[in-house]
XYZ file of N, CA, C and O in Angstrom:
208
model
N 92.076 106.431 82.215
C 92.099 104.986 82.129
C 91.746 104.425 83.514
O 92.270 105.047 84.438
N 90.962 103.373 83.864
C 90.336 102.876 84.994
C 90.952 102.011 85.218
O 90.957 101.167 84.322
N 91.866 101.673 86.566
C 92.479 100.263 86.580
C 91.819 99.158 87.440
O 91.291 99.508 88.495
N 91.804 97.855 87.078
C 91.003 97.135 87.181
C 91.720 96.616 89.017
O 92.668 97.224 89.514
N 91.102 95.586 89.638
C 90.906 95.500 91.113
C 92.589 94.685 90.971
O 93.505 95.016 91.724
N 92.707 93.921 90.205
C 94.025 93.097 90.050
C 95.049 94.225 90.107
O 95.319 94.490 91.278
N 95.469 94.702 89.544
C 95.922 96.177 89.143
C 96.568 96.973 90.086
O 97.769 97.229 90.166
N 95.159 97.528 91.161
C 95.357 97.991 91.967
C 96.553 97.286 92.967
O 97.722 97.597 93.196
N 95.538 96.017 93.518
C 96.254 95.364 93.973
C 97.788 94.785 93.852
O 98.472 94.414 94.807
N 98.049 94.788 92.929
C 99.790 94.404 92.270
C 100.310 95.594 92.279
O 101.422 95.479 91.763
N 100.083 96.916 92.646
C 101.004 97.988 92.696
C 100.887 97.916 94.130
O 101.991 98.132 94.630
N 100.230 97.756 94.769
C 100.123 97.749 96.658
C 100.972 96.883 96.743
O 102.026 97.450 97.031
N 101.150 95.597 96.639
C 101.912 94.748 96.782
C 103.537 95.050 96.486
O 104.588 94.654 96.989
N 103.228 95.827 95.560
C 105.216 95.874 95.171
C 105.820 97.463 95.707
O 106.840 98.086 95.410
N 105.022 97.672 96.346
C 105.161 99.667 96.953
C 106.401 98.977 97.923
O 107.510 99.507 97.852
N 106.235 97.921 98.733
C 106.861 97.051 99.804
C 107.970 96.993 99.309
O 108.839 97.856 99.427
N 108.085 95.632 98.504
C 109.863 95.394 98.493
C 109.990 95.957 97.395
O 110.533 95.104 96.694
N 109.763 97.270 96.517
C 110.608 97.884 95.982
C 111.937 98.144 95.690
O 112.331 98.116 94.524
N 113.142 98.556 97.213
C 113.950 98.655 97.111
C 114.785 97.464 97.862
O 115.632 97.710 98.721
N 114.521 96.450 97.533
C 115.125 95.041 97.576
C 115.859 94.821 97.068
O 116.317 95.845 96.560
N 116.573 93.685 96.724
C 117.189 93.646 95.493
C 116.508 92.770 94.660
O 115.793 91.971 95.265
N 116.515 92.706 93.756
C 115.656 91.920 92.294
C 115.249 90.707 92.456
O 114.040 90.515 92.331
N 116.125 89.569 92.775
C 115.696 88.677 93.212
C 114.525 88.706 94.434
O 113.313 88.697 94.222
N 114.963 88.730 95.334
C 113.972 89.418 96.652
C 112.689 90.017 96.553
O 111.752 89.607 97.238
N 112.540 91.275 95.482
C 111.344 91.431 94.791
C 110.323 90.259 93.879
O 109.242 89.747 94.167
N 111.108 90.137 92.823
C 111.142 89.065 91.853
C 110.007 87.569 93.170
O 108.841 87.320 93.478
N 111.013 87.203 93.376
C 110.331 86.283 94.974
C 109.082 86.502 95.534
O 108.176 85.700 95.764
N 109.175 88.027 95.775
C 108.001 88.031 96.553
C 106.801 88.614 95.919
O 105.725 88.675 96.514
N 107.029 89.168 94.364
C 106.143 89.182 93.359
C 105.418 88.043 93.014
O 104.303 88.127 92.498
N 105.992 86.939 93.270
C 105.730 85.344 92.414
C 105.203 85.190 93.824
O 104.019 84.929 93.611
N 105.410 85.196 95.462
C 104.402 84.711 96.402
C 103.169 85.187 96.665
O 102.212 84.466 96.949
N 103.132 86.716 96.564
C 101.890 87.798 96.702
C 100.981 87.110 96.013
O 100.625 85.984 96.361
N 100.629 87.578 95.218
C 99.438 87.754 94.342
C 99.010 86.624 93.557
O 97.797 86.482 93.401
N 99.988 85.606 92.918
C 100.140 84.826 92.367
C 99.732 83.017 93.126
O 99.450 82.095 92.361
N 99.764 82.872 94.220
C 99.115 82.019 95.040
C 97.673 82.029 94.710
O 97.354 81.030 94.065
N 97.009 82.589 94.875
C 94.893 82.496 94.213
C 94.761 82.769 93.561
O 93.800 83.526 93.424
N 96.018 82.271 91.907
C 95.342 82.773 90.848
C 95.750 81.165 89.963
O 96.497 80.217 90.206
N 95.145 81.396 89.262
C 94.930 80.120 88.050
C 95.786 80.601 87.266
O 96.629 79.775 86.917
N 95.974 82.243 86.593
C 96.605 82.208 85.859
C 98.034 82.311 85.540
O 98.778 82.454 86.510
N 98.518 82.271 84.473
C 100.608 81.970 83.936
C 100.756 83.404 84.768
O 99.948 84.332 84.728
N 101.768 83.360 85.393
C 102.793 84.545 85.599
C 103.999 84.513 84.859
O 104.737 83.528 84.841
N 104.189 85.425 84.330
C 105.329 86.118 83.525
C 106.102 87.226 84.079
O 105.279 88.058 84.459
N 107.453 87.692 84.339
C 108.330 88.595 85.106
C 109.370 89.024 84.056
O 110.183 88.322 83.456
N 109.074 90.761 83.957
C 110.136 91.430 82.973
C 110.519 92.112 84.194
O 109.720 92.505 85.044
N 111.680 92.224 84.238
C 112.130 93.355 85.687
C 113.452 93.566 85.700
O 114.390 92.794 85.504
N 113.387 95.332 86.095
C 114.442 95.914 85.488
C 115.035 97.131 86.131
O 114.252 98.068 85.975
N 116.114 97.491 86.795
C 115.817 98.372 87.499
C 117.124 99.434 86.628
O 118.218 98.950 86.340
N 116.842 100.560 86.383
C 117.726 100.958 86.200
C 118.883 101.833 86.978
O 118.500 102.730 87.729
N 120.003 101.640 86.848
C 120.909 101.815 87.330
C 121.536 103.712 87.165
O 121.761 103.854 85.963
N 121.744 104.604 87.658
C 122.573 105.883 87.642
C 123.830 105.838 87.019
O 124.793 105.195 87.439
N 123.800 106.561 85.965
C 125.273 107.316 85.204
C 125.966 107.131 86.369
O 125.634 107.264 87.547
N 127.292 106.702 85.680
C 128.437 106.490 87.005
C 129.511 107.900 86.048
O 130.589 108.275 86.509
């Protein structure tokens, strides 16, 4: 499967605040990429948590 230039780019972007906390990510998901674009952003995000 070939991923397109957007793509690429939105996994570079979130390699960074990965281990943030959600909000903080969440934040800086919606400032990155989302500034020079026209289009809706939408956010499912989820991190899962370790068997206690």
């Amino acid at each position: 499967m070939r991923q397109t230039e957007a793509v690429v780019r939105l996994r570079r972007h979130t390699a960074a605040p990965a281990e943030e906390p959600l909000d903080v990510f969440c934040d800086e998901l919606l400032i990155g990429p989302g500034t020079d674009s026209a289009d809706d952003i939408a956010l499912l995000v989820a991190r899962p948590v370790p068997p206690s």
